[in-house]
Short mmCIF file of C-alpha atoms in Angstrom, two decimals:
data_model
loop_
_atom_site.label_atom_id
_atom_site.label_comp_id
_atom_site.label_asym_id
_atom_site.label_seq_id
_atom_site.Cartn_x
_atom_site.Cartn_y
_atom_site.Cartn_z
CA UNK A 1 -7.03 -12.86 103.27
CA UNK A 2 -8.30 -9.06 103.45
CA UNK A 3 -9.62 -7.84 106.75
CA UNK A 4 -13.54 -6.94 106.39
CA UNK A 5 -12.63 -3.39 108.06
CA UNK A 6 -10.25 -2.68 105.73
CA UNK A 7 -12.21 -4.12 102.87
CA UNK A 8 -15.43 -1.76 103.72
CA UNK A 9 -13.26 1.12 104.66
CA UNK A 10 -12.09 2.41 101.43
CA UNK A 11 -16.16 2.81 100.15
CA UNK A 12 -16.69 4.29 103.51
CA UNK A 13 -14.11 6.91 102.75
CA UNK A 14 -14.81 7.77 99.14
CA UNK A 15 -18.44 8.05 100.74
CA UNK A 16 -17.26 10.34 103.29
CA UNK A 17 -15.04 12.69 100.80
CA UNK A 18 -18.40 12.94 98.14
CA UNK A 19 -20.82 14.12 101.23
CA UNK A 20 -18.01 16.39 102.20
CA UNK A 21 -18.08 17.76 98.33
CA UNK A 22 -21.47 17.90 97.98
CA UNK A 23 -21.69 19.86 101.68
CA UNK A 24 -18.97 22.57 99.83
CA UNK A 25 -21.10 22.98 96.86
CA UNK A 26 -23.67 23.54 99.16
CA UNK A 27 -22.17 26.55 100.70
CA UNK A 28 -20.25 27.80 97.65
CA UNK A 29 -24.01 28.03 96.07
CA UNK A 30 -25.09 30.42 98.56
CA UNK A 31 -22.00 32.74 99.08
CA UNK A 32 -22.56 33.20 95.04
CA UNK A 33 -26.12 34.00 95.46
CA UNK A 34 -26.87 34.48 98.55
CA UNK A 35 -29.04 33.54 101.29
CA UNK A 36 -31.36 30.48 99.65
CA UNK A 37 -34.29 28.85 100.33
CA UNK A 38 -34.07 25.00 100.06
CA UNK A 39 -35.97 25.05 96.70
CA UNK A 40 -33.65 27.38 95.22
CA UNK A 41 -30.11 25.29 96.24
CA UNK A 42 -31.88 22.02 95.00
CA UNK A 43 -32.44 23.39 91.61
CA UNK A 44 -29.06 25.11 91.06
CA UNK A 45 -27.15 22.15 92.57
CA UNK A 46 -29.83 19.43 90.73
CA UNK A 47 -29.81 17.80 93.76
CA UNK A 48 -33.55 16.65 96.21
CA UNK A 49 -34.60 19.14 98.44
CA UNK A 50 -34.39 15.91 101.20
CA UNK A 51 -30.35 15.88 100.02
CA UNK A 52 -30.20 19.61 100.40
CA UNK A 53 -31.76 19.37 103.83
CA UNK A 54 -29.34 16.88 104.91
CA UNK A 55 -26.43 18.64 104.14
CA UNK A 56 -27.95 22.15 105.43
CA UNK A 57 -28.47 20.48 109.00
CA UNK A 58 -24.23 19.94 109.08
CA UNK A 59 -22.99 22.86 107.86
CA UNK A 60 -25.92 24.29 110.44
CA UNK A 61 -24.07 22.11 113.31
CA UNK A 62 -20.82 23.25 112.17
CA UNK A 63 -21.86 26.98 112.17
CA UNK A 64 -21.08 27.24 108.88
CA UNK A 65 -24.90 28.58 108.11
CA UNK A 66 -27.85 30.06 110.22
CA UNK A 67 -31.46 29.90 108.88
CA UNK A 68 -34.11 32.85 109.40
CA UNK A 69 -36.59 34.46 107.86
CA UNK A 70 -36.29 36.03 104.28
CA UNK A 71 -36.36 39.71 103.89
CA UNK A 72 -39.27 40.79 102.01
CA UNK A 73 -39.01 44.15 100.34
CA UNK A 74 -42.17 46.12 99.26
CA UNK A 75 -45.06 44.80 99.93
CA UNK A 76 -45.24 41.40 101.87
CA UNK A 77 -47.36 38.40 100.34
CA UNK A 78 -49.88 36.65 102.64
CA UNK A 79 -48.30 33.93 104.48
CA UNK A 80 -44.68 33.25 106.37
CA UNK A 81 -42.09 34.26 104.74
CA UNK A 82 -39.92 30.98 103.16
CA UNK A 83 -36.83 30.26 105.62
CA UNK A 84 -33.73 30.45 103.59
CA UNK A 85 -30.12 29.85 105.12
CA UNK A 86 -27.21 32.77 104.72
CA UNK A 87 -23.37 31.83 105.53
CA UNK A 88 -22.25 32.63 109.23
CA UNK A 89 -19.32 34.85 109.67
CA UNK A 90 -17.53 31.21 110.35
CA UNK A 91 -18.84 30.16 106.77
CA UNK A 92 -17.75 33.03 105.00
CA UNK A 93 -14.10 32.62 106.78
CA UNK A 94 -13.47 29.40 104.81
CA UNK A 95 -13.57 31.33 101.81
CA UNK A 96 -11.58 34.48 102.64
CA UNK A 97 -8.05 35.07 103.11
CA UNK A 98 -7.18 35.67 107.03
CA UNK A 99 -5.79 39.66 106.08
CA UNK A 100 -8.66 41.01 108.17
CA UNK A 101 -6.78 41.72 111.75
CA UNK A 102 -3.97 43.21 109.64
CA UNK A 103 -5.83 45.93 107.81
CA UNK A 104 -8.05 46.53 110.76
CA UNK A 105 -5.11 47.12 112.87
CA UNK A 106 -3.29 49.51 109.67
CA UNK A 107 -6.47 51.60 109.30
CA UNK A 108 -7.13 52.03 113.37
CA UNK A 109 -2.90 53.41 112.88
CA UNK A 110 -4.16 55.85 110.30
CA UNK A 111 -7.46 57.23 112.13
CA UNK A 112 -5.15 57.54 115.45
CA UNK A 113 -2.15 59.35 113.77
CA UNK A 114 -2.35 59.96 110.68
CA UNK A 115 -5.73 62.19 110.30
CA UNK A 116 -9.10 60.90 111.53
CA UNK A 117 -11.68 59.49 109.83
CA UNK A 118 -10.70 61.94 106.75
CA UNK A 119 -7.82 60.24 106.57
CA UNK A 120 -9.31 56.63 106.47
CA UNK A 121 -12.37 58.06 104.01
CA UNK A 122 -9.40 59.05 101.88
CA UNK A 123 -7.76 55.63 101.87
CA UNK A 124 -10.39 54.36 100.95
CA UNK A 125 -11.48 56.47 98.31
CA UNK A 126 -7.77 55.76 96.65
CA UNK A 127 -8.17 51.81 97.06
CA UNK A 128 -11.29 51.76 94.94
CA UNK A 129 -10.62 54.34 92.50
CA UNK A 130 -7.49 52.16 91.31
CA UNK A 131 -10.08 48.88 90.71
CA UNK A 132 -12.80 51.25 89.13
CA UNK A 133 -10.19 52.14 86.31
CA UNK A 134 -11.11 48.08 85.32
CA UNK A 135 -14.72 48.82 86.09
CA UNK A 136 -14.84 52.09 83.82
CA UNK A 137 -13.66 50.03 81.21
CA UNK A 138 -15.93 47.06 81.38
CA UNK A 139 -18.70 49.46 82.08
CA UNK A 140 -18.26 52.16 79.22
CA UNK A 141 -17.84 48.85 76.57
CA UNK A 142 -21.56 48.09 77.12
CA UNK A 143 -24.85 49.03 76.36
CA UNK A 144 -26.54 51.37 78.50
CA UNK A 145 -28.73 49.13 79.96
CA UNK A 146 -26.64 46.20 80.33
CA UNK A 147 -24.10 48.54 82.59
CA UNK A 148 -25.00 46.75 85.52
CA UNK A 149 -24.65 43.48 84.41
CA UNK A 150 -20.96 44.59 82.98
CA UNK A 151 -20.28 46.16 86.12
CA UNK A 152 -21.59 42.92 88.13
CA UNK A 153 -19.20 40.70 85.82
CA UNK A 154 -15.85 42.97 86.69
CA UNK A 155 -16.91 42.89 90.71
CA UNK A 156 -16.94 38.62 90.20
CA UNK A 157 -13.78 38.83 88.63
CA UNK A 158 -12.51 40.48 91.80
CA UNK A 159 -14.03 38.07 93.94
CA UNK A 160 -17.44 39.81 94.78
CA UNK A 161 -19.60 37.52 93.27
CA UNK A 162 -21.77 39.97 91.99
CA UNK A 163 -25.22 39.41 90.16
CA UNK A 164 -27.62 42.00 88.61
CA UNK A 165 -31.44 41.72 88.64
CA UNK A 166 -34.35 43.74 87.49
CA UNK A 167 -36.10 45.33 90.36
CA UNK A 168 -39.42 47.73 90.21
CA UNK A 169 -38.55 50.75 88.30
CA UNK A 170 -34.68 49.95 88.15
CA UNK A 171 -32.20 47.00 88.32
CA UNK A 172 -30.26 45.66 91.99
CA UNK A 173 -26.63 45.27 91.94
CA UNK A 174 -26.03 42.32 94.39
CA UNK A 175 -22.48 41.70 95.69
CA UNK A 176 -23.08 37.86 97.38
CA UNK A 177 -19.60 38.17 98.89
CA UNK A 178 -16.99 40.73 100.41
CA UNK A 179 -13.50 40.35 100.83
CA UNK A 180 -13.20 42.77 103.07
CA UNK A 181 -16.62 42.75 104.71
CA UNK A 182 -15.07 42.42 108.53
CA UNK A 183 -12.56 45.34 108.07
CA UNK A 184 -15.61 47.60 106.91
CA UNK A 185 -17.59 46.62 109.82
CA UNK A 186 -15.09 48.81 112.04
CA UNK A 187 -14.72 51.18 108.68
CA UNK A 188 -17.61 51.86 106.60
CA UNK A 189 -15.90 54.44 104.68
CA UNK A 190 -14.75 51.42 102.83
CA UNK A 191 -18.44 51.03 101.76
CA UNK A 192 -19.18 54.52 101.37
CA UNK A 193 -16.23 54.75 98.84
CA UNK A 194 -17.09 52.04 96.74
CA UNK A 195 -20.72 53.43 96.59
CA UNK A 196 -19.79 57.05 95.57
CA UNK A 197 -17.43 54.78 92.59
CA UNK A 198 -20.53 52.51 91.32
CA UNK A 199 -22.68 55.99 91.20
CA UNK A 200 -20.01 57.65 88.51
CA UNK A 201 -19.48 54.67 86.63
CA UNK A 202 -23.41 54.65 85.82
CA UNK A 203 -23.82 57.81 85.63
CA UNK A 204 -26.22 58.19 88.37
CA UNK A 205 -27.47 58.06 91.59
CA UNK A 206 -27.47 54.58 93.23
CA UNK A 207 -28.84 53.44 96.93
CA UNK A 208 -27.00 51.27 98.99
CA UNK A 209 -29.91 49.08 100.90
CA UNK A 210 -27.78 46.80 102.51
CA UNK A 211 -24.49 45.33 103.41
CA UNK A 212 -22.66 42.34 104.62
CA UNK A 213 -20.63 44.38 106.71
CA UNK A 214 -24.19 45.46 108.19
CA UNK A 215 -24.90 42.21 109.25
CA UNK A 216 -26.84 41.50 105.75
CA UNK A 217 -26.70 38.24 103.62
CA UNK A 218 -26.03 40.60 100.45
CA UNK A 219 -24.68 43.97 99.84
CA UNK A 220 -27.10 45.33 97.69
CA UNK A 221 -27.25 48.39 95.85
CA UNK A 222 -30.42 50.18 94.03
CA UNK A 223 -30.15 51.95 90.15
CA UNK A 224 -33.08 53.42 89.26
CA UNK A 225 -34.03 54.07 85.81
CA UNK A 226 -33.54 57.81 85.89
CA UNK A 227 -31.45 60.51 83.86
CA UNK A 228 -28.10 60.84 84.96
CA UNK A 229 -27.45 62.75 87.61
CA UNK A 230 -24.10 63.71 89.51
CA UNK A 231 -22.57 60.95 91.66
CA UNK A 232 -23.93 60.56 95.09
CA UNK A 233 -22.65 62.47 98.32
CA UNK A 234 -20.41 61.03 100.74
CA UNK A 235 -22.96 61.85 103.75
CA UNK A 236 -25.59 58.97 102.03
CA UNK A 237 -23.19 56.86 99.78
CA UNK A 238 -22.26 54.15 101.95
CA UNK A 239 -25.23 53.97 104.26
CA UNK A 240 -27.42 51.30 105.22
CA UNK A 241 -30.61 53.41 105.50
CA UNK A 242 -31.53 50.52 108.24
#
């Protein structure tokens, strides 16, 4: 004769393991595309915003998302702005390998002995310029205004998760994840390098308006629609201008 615990156990578990599924889709929707407003995760996920609630209040209680206010650029609408919810630094560890203390710890060894910040800058520069040679390729293949789209693809493939959108007069390079965001909180040249790259791939100026290294959901990055121009300076590149 079965025991009734162990009879209602195994549904209890296979319930368990789908709300634990359903909570990872959860936050794997937002590191691709960033911080979300409830409305926005139950339509990619084609789940009820009631669902999408529940789940956002447990990954809130296990820190693995914070809710706040969405950033309005340009001129704010009448009324709040919508509450969306953006991974936590503990949220975005679950998806990163645990390399961070290393390379902090190797670039502090280079700025100390081995040159200064101009030495770091020029680590930097040299760790980018060897993925843009993949960029350049995927970038120079396409149109001139789907660049940023092409360029957007190669960052995913490199674990950026990278999206472009139109934005007035230009187009937004969004990069909804960093591999290396902590290490370029301590080193921004990181950010500043990778900047100065996406400006001579386009073949133009580009703005960096944000950064998850900054403490921002997305690292986003401005094109205008303007005539080429030479690539941006290393004083500006990298820059959060907030």
């Amino acid at each position: 004769m079965k025991n009734v615990g162990e009879a209602s156990a195994a549904p209890a578990e296979e319930y368990a393991s789908g709300e634990r599924s359903t909570r990872n889709r959860v936050a794997r929707s937002i590191l691709d595309h960033g911080p979300s407003t409830v409305a926005e995760l139950a339509q990619r996920l084609g789940l009820t915003q009631a669902a999408v609630r529940r789940h956002l209040d447990a990954l809130v209680v296990d820190d693995v998302v914070a809710a706040r206010e969405q950033r309005v650029y340009g001129a704010r609408t009448r009324g709040r702005p919508a509450k969306v919810f953006a991974l936590t630094d503990c949220g975005r560890d679950a998806f990163d390998q645990s390399y961070d203390a290393l390379a902090v710890d190797a670039l502090r060894w280079i700025e100390q002995n081995a040159g200064g910040e101009a030495a770091v800058a020029a680590f930097a520069r040299d760790r980018i310029e060897t993925q843009a040679e993949r960029y350049r390729e995927a970038v120079e293949a396409a149109d001139p205004e789907d660049r940023a789209a092409a360029l957007a693809r190669a960052l995913t493939e490199d674990g950026y998760a990278a999206t472009a959108k139109t934005a007035p007069v230009g187009r937004q390079l969004c990069q909804h994840h960093c591999p290396v965001a902590h290490v370029a909180e301590e080193f921004p040249q990181l950010c500043e390098a990778e900047t100065e790259v996406f400006s001579r791939l386009l073949g133009t100026h580009v703005q960096r308006l944000a950064t998850i290294a900054h403490g921002d959901g997305v690292c986003t990055t401005y094109i205008p629609h303007t005539t080429p121009t030479a690539p941006a300076s290393a004083s500006t590149a990298g820059r959060n201008p907030a």
